[in-house]
Coordinates of C-alpha atoms in Angstrom, one line a residue:
Chain V
D15 CA -2.0 16.4 7.9
A16 CA -4.9 15.3 5.6
R17 CA -5.6 11.6 5.9
V18 CA -7.7 8.9 4.2
T19 CA -10.5 7.9 6.5
Q20 CA -11.9 4.4 6.5
T21 CA -14.9 3.0 8.3
P22 CA -15.5 0.7 10.1
R23 CA -12.0 -0.1 11.5
H24 CA -13.1 -3.5 12.5
K25 CA -15.9 -5.8 11.3
V26 CA -16.8 -9.3 12.5
T27 CA -19.8 -11.0 10.8
E28 CA -21.0 -14.4 9.8
M29 CA -20.5 -15.8 6.4
G30 CA -23.3 -15.0 4.0
Q31 CA -23.8 -11.5 5.4
E32 CA -23.3 -8.4 3.3
V33 CA -20.3 -6.2 4.2
T34 CA -19.8 -2.6 3.3
M35 CA -16.6 -0.8 3.8
R36 CA -16.3 3.0 3.3
C37 CA -13.5 5.3 2.4
Q38 CA -13.2 9.1 2.4
P39 CA -10.3 10.0 0.2
I40 CA -8.1 13.1 0.9
L41 CA -9.8 16.2 -0.4
G42 CA -8.7 17.0 -3.9
H43 CA -7.3 13.5 -4.7
N44 CA -8.8 12.1 -7.9
T45 CA -7.6 8.5 -7.7
V46 CA -8.8 6.0 -5.2
F47 CA -7.5 2.5 -4.7
W48 CA -8.8 -0.6 -2.8
Y49 CA -6.3 -3.1 -1.5
R50 CA -6.6 -6.3 0.4
Q51 CA -3.7 -7.4 2.7
T52 CA -3.2 -10.9 4.0
M53 CA -0.1 -12.6 5.4
M54 CA 0.1 -15.0 2.5
Q55 CA -0.5 -12.6 -0.4
G56 CA 0.7 -9.3 1.0
L57 CA -1.0 -6.2 -0.6
E58 CA -3.2 -7.0 -3.5
L59 CA -4.9 -4.3 -5.6
L60 CA -8.6 -5.0 -5.9
A61 CA -9.9 -2.0 -7.8
Y62 CA -9.2 1.6 -8.6
F63 CA -10.9 4.8 -9.7
R64 CA -9.9 7.9 -11.4
N65 CA -12.2 10.9 -11.3
R66 CA -14.8 8.5 -9.8
A67 CA -14.7 6.3 -12.9
P68 CA -13.6 2.6 -12.4
L69 CA -10.4 2.0 -14.3
D70 CA -9.5 -1.5 -13.3
D71 CA -11.2 -4.0 -11.1
S72 CA -9.5 -7.1 -12.4
G73 CA -8.2 -7.9 -9.0
M74 CA -11.6 -8.3 -7.6
P75 CA -13.8 -11.4 -7.5
K76 CA -16.7 -10.1 -9.6
D77 CA -19.3 -12.4 -8.4
R78 CA -19.3 -11.1 -4.8
F79 CA -17.3 -7.9 -4.7
S80 CA -18.4 -4.5 -6.0
A81 CA -16.7 -1.1 -5.7
E82 CA -18.3 2.3 -6.3
M83 CA -17.7 6.0 -5.9
P84 CA -21.1 7.6 -5.3
D85 CA -19.4 11.0 -5.1
A86 CA -15.9 12.4 -4.9
T87 CA -15.8 12.1 -1.1
L88 CA -16.9 8.5 -0.7
A89 CA -15.8 5.2 -2.1
T90 CA -17.4 1.9 -1.1
L91 CA -16.4 -1.7 -1.3
K92 CA -19.1 -4.3 -0.8
I93 CA -18.9 -8.0 -0.4
Q94 CA -22.1 -10.0 -0.8
P95 CA -22.3 -12.8 0.2
S96 CA -19.2 -12.8 2.4
E97 CA -17.1 -15.9 2.9
P98 CA -14.4 -16.8 5.5
R99 CA -11.7 -16.5 2.9
D100 CA -12.6 -12.8 2.6
S101 CA -11.1 -12.3 6.1
A102 CA -8.3 -9.7 5.7
V103 CA -7.4 -6.1 6.2
Y104 CA -8.9 -3.9 3.4
F105 CA -7.1 -0.6 2.7
C106 CA -8.2 2.4 0.8
A107 CA -5.6 4.8 -0.7
S108 CA -6.0 8.0 -2.6
G109 CA -3.7 10.1 -4.7
L110 CA -3.3 12.6 -7.5
E111 CA -2.8 11.2 -11.0
T112 CA -0.4 13.9 -12.1
G113 CA 3.3 13.1 -12.1
Y114 CA 2.9 9.7 -10.5
Q115 CA 2.1 11.2 -7.1
P116 CA 2.3 8.7 -4.2
Q117 CA -0.8 7.0 -2.8
H118 CA -1.7 7.8 0.8
F119 CA -3.3 5.0 2.8
G120 CA -6.1 4.9 5.4
D121 CA -5.7 2.7 8.5
G122 CA -7.8 -0.1 7.0
T123 CA -10.8 -2.2 7.9
R124 CA -10.0 -5.4 9.6
L125 CA -12.6 -7.9 8.4
S126 CA -13.3 -11.3 10.0
I127 CA -15.9 -13.6 8.5
L128 CA -16.9 -16.4 10.8
Chain W
G17 CA 3.0 -8.7 -14.3
Q18 CA 5.8 -6.8 -12.8
Q19 CA 7.4 -8.2 -9.7
L20 CA 9.4 -6.5 -7.0
N21 CA 11.9 -8.6 -5.1
Q22 CA 12.4 -7.0 -1.7
S23 CA 15.1 -8.2 0.7
P24 CA 15.7 -9.1 3.4
Q25 CA 12.3 -10.5 4.4
S26 CA 13.1 -9.8 8.0
M27 CA 15.8 -8.2 10.1
F28 CA 16.5 -8.4 13.9
I29 CA 19.0 -5.7 15.0
Q30 CA 20.2 -3.9 18.1
E31 CA 19.3 -0.4 18.8
G32 CA 21.8 2.0 17.4
E33 CA 22.7 -0.2 14.4
D34 CA 22.3 0.9 10.8
V35 CA 19.9 -1.0 8.5
S36 CA 19.8 -1.4 4.8
M37 CA 17.1 -3.0 2.7
N38 CA 16.5 -3.1 -1.1
C39 CA 14.2 -3.8 -3.9
T40 CA 15.0 -5.1 -7.4
S41 CA 13.0 -5.7 -10.5
S42 CA 13.4 -6.8 -14.0
S43 CA 11.2 -3.9 -15.1
I44 CA 12.0 -0.2 -15.4
F45 CA 10.4 2.0 -12.8
N46 CA 9.4 5.6 -13.2
T47 CA 9.0 6.1 -9.4
W48 CA 10.2 4.4 -6.3
L49 CA 8.4 4.8 -3.0
W50 CA 9.1 3.5 0.5
Y51 CA 6.4 3.0 3.0
K52 CA 6.4 1.9 6.6
Q53 CA 3.5 0.0 8.2
D54 CA 3.0 -0.1 12.0
P55 CA 0.8 -2.8 13.5
G56 CA -2.9 -2.1 13.1
E57 CA -2.3 0.9 10.8
G58 CA -2.0 1.6 7.1
P59 CA 1.3 2.1 5.2
V60 CA 2.7 5.6 5.7
L61 CA 4.8 7.1 3.0
L62 CA 8.4 7.7 4.0
I63 CA 10.3 8.7 0.9
A64 CA 9.3 9.2 -2.8
L65 CA 11.9 9.1 -5.6
Y66 CA 11.3 10.3 -9.1
K67 CA 14.6 10.3 -11.0
A68 CA 17.3 7.8 -11.6
G69 CA 20.2 8.3 -9.3
E70 CA 18.2 10.5 -6.9
L71 CA 19.2 10.2 -3.3
T72 CA 16.7 11.6 -0.8
S73 CA 16.8 11.7 3.0
N74 CA 14.1 12.0 5.6
G75 CA 15.7 12.3 9.0
R76 CA 17.6 9.1 9.7
L77 CA 16.2 7.5 6.5
T78 CA 18.0 7.7 3.1
A79 CA 16.7 6.1 -0.1
Q80 CA 18.1 6.0 -3.6
F81 CA 16.6 5.5 -7.0
G82 CA 19.0 3.1 -8.8
I83 CA 20.8 4.3 -12.0
T84 CA 19.4 1.4 -13.9
R85 CA 15.8 2.3 -12.7
K86 CA 15.4 -1.3 -11.7
D87 CA 16.3 -1.0 -8.1
S88 CA 16.2 1.1 -4.9
F89 CA 17.5 0.9 -1.4
L90 CA 16.5 2.3 1.9
N91 CA 19.0 2.9 4.7
I92 CA 18.1 3.7 8.3
S93 CA 20.9 5.0 10.5
A94 CA 21.2 4.7 14.2
S95 CA 18.0 2.6 14.6
I96 CA 15.7 3.2 17.6
P97 CA 12.9 1.0 18.9
S98 CA 10.2 3.0 17.2
D99 CA 11.7 2.0 13.8
V100 CA 10.1 -1.4 14.3
G101 CA 7.5 -2.2 11.6
I102 CA 7.2 -3.5 8.1
Y103 CA 8.9 -1.5 5.3
F104 CA 7.5 -1.8 1.8
C105 CA 9.0 -0.6 -1.4
A106 CA 6.7 0.2 -4.3
G107 CA 6.8 1.9 -7.6
H108 CA 5.1 2.9 -10.8
T109 CA 6.3 1.3 -14.1
R110 CA 5.8 2.8 -17.5
G111 CA 2.3 2.2 -18.6
S112 CA 1.1 1.2 -15.2
N113 CA -1.7 3.7 -15.4
Y114 CA -1.0 4.8 -11.8
K115 CA -1.1 1.4 -10.3
L116 CA 1.6 0.7 -7.8
T117 CA 3.6 -2.5 -7.7
F118 CA 4.5 -3.5 -4.1
G119 CA 7.3 -5.5 -2.6
K120 CA 6.5 -8.2 0.0
G121 CA 7.9 -6.1 2.8
T122 CA 10.8 -6.2 5.2
L123 CA 9.9 -6.9 8.9
L124 CA 12.3 -4.9 11.1
T125 CA 12.7 -5.7 14.7
V126 CA 14.9 -3.5 16.9
N127 CA 16.1 -4.8 20.2
P128 CA 16.5 -2.0 22.8

Protein backbone atom coordinates (compact mmCIF):
# COMPACT_ATOMS: atom_id res chain seq x y z
CA ASP A 1 0.00 0.00 0.00
CA ALA A 2 1.13 3.55 -0.71
CA ARG A 3 2.10 5.45 2.42
CA VAL A 4 3.01 8.92 3.52
CA THR A 5 6.70 9.02 4.45
CA GLN A 6 8.01 11.29 7.15
CA THR A 7 11.60 11.99 8.16
CA PRO A 8 13.18 11.98 10.62
CA ARG A 9 11.16 9.64 12.84
CA HIS A 10 12.81 11.04 15.95
CA LYS A 11 14.58 14.30 16.65
CA VAL A 12 16.16 15.50 19.87
CA THR A 13 17.76 18.92 19.92
CA GLU A 14 18.43 21.85 22.18
CA MET A 15 16.18 24.85 22.37
CA GLY A 16 17.05 27.58 19.94
CA GLN A 17 18.06 25.16 17.20
CA GLU A 18 16.34 24.98 13.84
CA VAL A 19 14.26 21.88 13.20
CA THR A 20 13.17 20.72 9.76
CA MET A 21 10.67 17.93 9.29
CA ARG A 22 9.97 16.43 5.88
CA CYS A 23 7.03 14.66 4.35
CA GLN A 24 6.57 12.79 1.10
CA PRO A 25 2.85 12.59 0.35
CA ILE A 26 1.25 9.66 -1.42
CA LEU A 27 1.85 9.98 -5.14
CA GLY A 28 -1.08 11.68 -6.80
CA HIS A 29 -2.49 13.23 -3.63
CA ASN A 30 -2.96 16.98 -3.96
CA THR A 31 -3.71 17.98 -0.36
CA VAL A 32 -1.13 17.88 2.41
CA PHE A 33 -1.77 18.52 6.08
CA TRP A 34 0.54 19.08 9.06
CA TYR A 35 -0.71 18.14 12.52
CA ARG A 36 0.78 18.28 15.99
CA GLN A 37 -0.22 15.71 18.60
CA THR A 38 0.19 16.14 22.33
CA MET A 39 -1.43 14.43 25.28
CA MET A 40 -3.11 17.63 26.37
CA GLN A 41 -4.36 18.96 23.04
CA GLY A 42 -4.75 15.84 20.95
CA LEU A 43 -4.42 16.33 17.19
CA GLU A 44 -4.13 19.97 16.15
CA LEU A 45 -4.07 21.10 12.54
CA LEU A 46 -1.14 23.40 11.91
CA ALA A 47 -1.32 24.02 8.18
CA TYR A 48 -2.49 22.54 4.93
CA PHE A 49 -1.85 22.80 1.24
CA ARG A 50 -3.81 22.12 -1.89
CA ASN A 51 -1.94 21.72 -5.15
CA ARG A 52 1.15 22.96 -3.28
CA ALA A 53 -0.51 26.27 -2.37
CA PRO A 54 -0.98 27.04 1.33
CA LEU A 55 -4.67 27.22 2.15
CA ASP A 56 -4.68 27.66 5.88
CA ASP A 57 -1.89 28.04 8.40
CA SER A 58 -3.92 29.65 11.13
CA GLY A 59 -3.05 26.84 13.54
CA MET A 60 0.64 27.57 13.31
CA PRO A 61 2.66 30.00 15.45
CA LYS A 62 3.77 32.33 12.67
CA ASP A 63 6.79 33.76 14.40
CA ARG A 64 8.67 30.49 14.56
CA PHE A 65 6.93 27.95 12.32
CA SER A 66 6.91 27.82 8.56
CA ALA A 67 5.52 25.27 6.14
CA GLU A 68 6.32 24.92 2.45
CA MET A 69 5.89 22.56 -0.48
CA PRO A 70 8.90 23.00 -2.77
CA ASP A 71 7.40 20.42 -5.11
CA ALA A 72 4.55 17.94 -5.26
CA THR A 73 6.62 15.20 -3.62
CA LEU A 74 7.96 17.16 -0.65
CA ALA A 75 6.41 19.16 2.17
CA THR A 76 8.49 20.71 4.93
CA LEU A 77 7.72 22.07 8.38
CA LYS A 78 10.38 24.20 10.01
CA ILE A 79 10.69 25.54 13.51
CA GLN A 80 13.19 28.30 14.15
CA PRO A 81 14.04 28.87 16.92
CA SER A 82 12.71 25.79 18.65
CA GLU A 83 11.38 25.88 22.21
CA PRO A 84 10.69 23.11 24.75
CA ARG A 85 6.94 23.64 24.34
CA ASP A 86 7.30 22.53 20.72
CA SER A 87 8.01 18.98 21.91
CA ALA A 88 5.31 16.80 20.38
CA VAL A 89 4.68 14.31 17.61
CA TYR A 90 4.23 16.00 14.24
CA PHE A 91 2.19 14.19 11.62
CA CYS A 92 1.86 14.77 7.94
CA ALA A 93 -1.20 13.52 6.08
CA SER A 94 -2.16 13.61 2.43
CA GLY A 95 -5.36 13.14 0.49
CA LEU A 96 -7.36 13.90 -2.61
CA GLU A 97 -9.66 16.88 -2.47
CA THR A 98 -12.40 15.36 -4.60
CA GLY A 99 -15.38 13.96 -2.75
CA TYR A 100 -13.95 14.52 0.70
CA GLN A 101 -11.52 11.66 0.36
CA PRO A 102 -9.95 10.56 3.66
CA GLN A 103 -6.55 11.76 4.74
CA HIS A 104 -3.79 9.21 5.11
CA PHE A 105 -1.18 9.76 7.80
CA GLY A 106 2.53 9.18 8.03
CA ASP A 107 4.09 7.70 11.15
CA GLY A 108 5.14 11.07 12.48
CA THR A 109 8.25 12.82 13.73
CA ARG A 110 8.68 12.61 17.50
CA LEU A 111 10.35 15.89 18.45
CA SER A 112 11.97 16.60 21.79
CA ILE A 113 13.36 20.04 22.51
CA LEU A 114 15.64 20.12 25.55
CA GLY B 1 -15.26 25.93 15.64
CA GLN B 2 -16.83 22.53 15.32
CA GLN B 3 -16.32 20.10 18.14
CA LEU B 4 -16.61 16.35 18.23
CA ASN B 5 -17.51 14.71 21.50
CA GLN B 6 -16.06 11.23 21.53
CA SER B 7 -16.94 8.72 24.21
CA PRO B 8 -15.90 6.88 26.16
CA GLN B 9 -12.44 8.36 26.76
CA SER B 10 -11.10 4.93 27.65
CA MET B 11 -12.26 1.34 27.87
CA PHE B 12 -10.79 -1.72 29.53
CA ILE B 13 -12.33 -4.96 28.33
CA GLN B 14 -11.73 -8.69 28.24
CA GLU B 15 -10.71 -10.44 25.08
CA GLY B 16 -13.76 -11.66 23.21
CA GLU B 17 -16.05 -8.86 24.34
CA ASP B 18 -17.77 -6.48 21.95
CA VAL B 19 -16.94 -2.78 22.07
CA SER B 20 -18.90 0.30 21.11
CA MET B 21 -17.75 3.91 20.93
CA ASN B 22 -19.38 6.99 19.46
CA CYS B 23 -18.97 10.57 18.42
CA THR B 24 -21.51 13.35 18.50
CA SER B 25 -21.53 16.93 17.35
CA SER B 26 -23.81 19.91 17.19
CA SER B 27 -22.73 20.41 13.57
CA ILE B 28 -23.77 18.49 10.48
CA PHE B 29 -21.05 16.34 8.96
CA ASN B 30 -20.63 15.38 5.31
CA THR B 31 -18.29 12.49 6.12
CA TRP B 32 -17.43 10.40 9.14
CA LEU B 33 -14.10 8.64 9.40
CA TRP B 34 -12.75 6.25 11.99
CA TYR B 35 -9.01 5.91 12.54
CA LYS B 36 -6.92 3.70 14.82
CA GLN B 37 -3.54 4.74 16.19
CA ASP B 38 -1.05 2.23 17.52
CA PRO B 39 1.80 3.40 19.79
CA GLY B 40 4.56 5.13 17.86
CA GLU B 41 2.60 5.18 14.63
CA GLY B 42 0.28 7.47 12.77
CA PRO B 43 -3.51 7.09 12.64
CA VAL B 44 -4.63 4.47 10.15
CA LEU B 45 -7.98 4.75 8.41
CA LEU B 46 -10.41 1.99 9.39
CA ILE B 47 -13.72 3.01 7.87
CA ALA B 48 -14.99 5.96 5.85
CA LEU B 49 -18.69 6.88 5.72
CA TYR B 50 -20.21 9.26 3.20
CA LYS B 51 -24.00 9.07 3.49
CA ALA B 52 -26.46 9.50 6.33
CA GLY B 53 -27.62 6.11 7.52
CA GLU B 54 -24.71 4.31 5.87
CA LEU B 55 -23.57 1.18 7.71
CA THR B 56 -20.16 -0.14 6.72
CA SER B 57 -18.14 -3.09 7.95
CA ASN B 58 -14.44 -3.86 7.82
CA GLY B 59 -13.89 -7.32 9.24
CA ARG B 60 -14.95 -7.24 12.88
CA LEU B 61 -15.48 -3.48 12.75
CA THR B 62 -18.79 -1.85 11.91
CA ALA B 63 -19.47 1.87 11.74
CA GLN B 64 -22.57 3.89 11.00
CA PHE B 65 -23.20 7.42 9.80
CA GLY B 66 -26.05 8.72 11.94
CA ILE B 67 -29.33 9.70 10.30
CA THR B 68 -29.12 13.21 11.74
CA ARG B 69 -25.58 13.53 10.28
CA LYS B 70 -24.43 14.68 13.71
CA ASP B 71 -23.19 11.39 15.08
CA SER B 72 -21.44 8.13 14.30
CA PHE B 73 -20.60 4.96 16.14
CA LEU B 74 -17.96 2.26 15.80
CA ASN B 75 -18.48 -1.29 17.01
CA ILE B 76 -15.79 -3.92 17.37
CA SER B 77 -16.98 -7.47 17.77
CA ALA B 78 -15.11 -10.29 19.51
CA SER B 79 -12.18 -8.11 20.54
CA ILE B 80 -8.63 -9.46 20.39
CA PRO B 81 -5.43 -8.16 22.01
CA SER B 82 -4.26 -6.44 18.81
CA ASP B 83 -7.34 -4.19 18.93
CA VAL B 84 -5.52 -2.23 21.64
CA GLY B 85 -4.92 1.37 20.62
CA ILE B 86 -6.51 4.78 20.35
CA TYR B 87 -9.55 5.12 18.12
CA PHE B 88 -10.36 8.50 16.66
CA CYS B 89 -13.48 9.69 14.94
CA ALA B 90 -13.15 12.50 12.44
CA GLY B 91 -15.25 14.19 9.82
CA HIS B 92 -15.68 16.93 7.30
CA THR B 93 -18.32 19.55 7.90
CA ARG B 94 -19.96 21.61 5.20
CA GLY B 95 -17.66 24.42 4.26
CA SER B 96 -14.70 22.84 6.01
CA ASN B 97 -12.57 23.19 2.89
CA TYR B 98 -11.29 19.64 3.36
CA LYS B 99 -10.13 20.18 6.93
CA LEU B 100 -10.94 17.31 9.27
CA THR B 101 -12.35 17.78 12.75
CA PHE B 102 -11.09 15.11 15.15
CA GLY B 103 -12.46 13.67 18.34
CA LYS B 104 -10.17 13.35 21.36
CA GLY B 105 -9.92 9.59 20.97
CA THR B 106 -10.96 6.45 22.84
CA LEU B 107 -8.15 4.44 24.42
CA LEU B 108 -8.99 0.75 24.19
CA THR B 109 -7.25 -1.82 26.35
CA VAL B 110 -7.97 -5.51 25.82
CA ASN B 111 -7.08 -7.93 28.58
CA PRO B 112 -6.11 -11.36 27.17
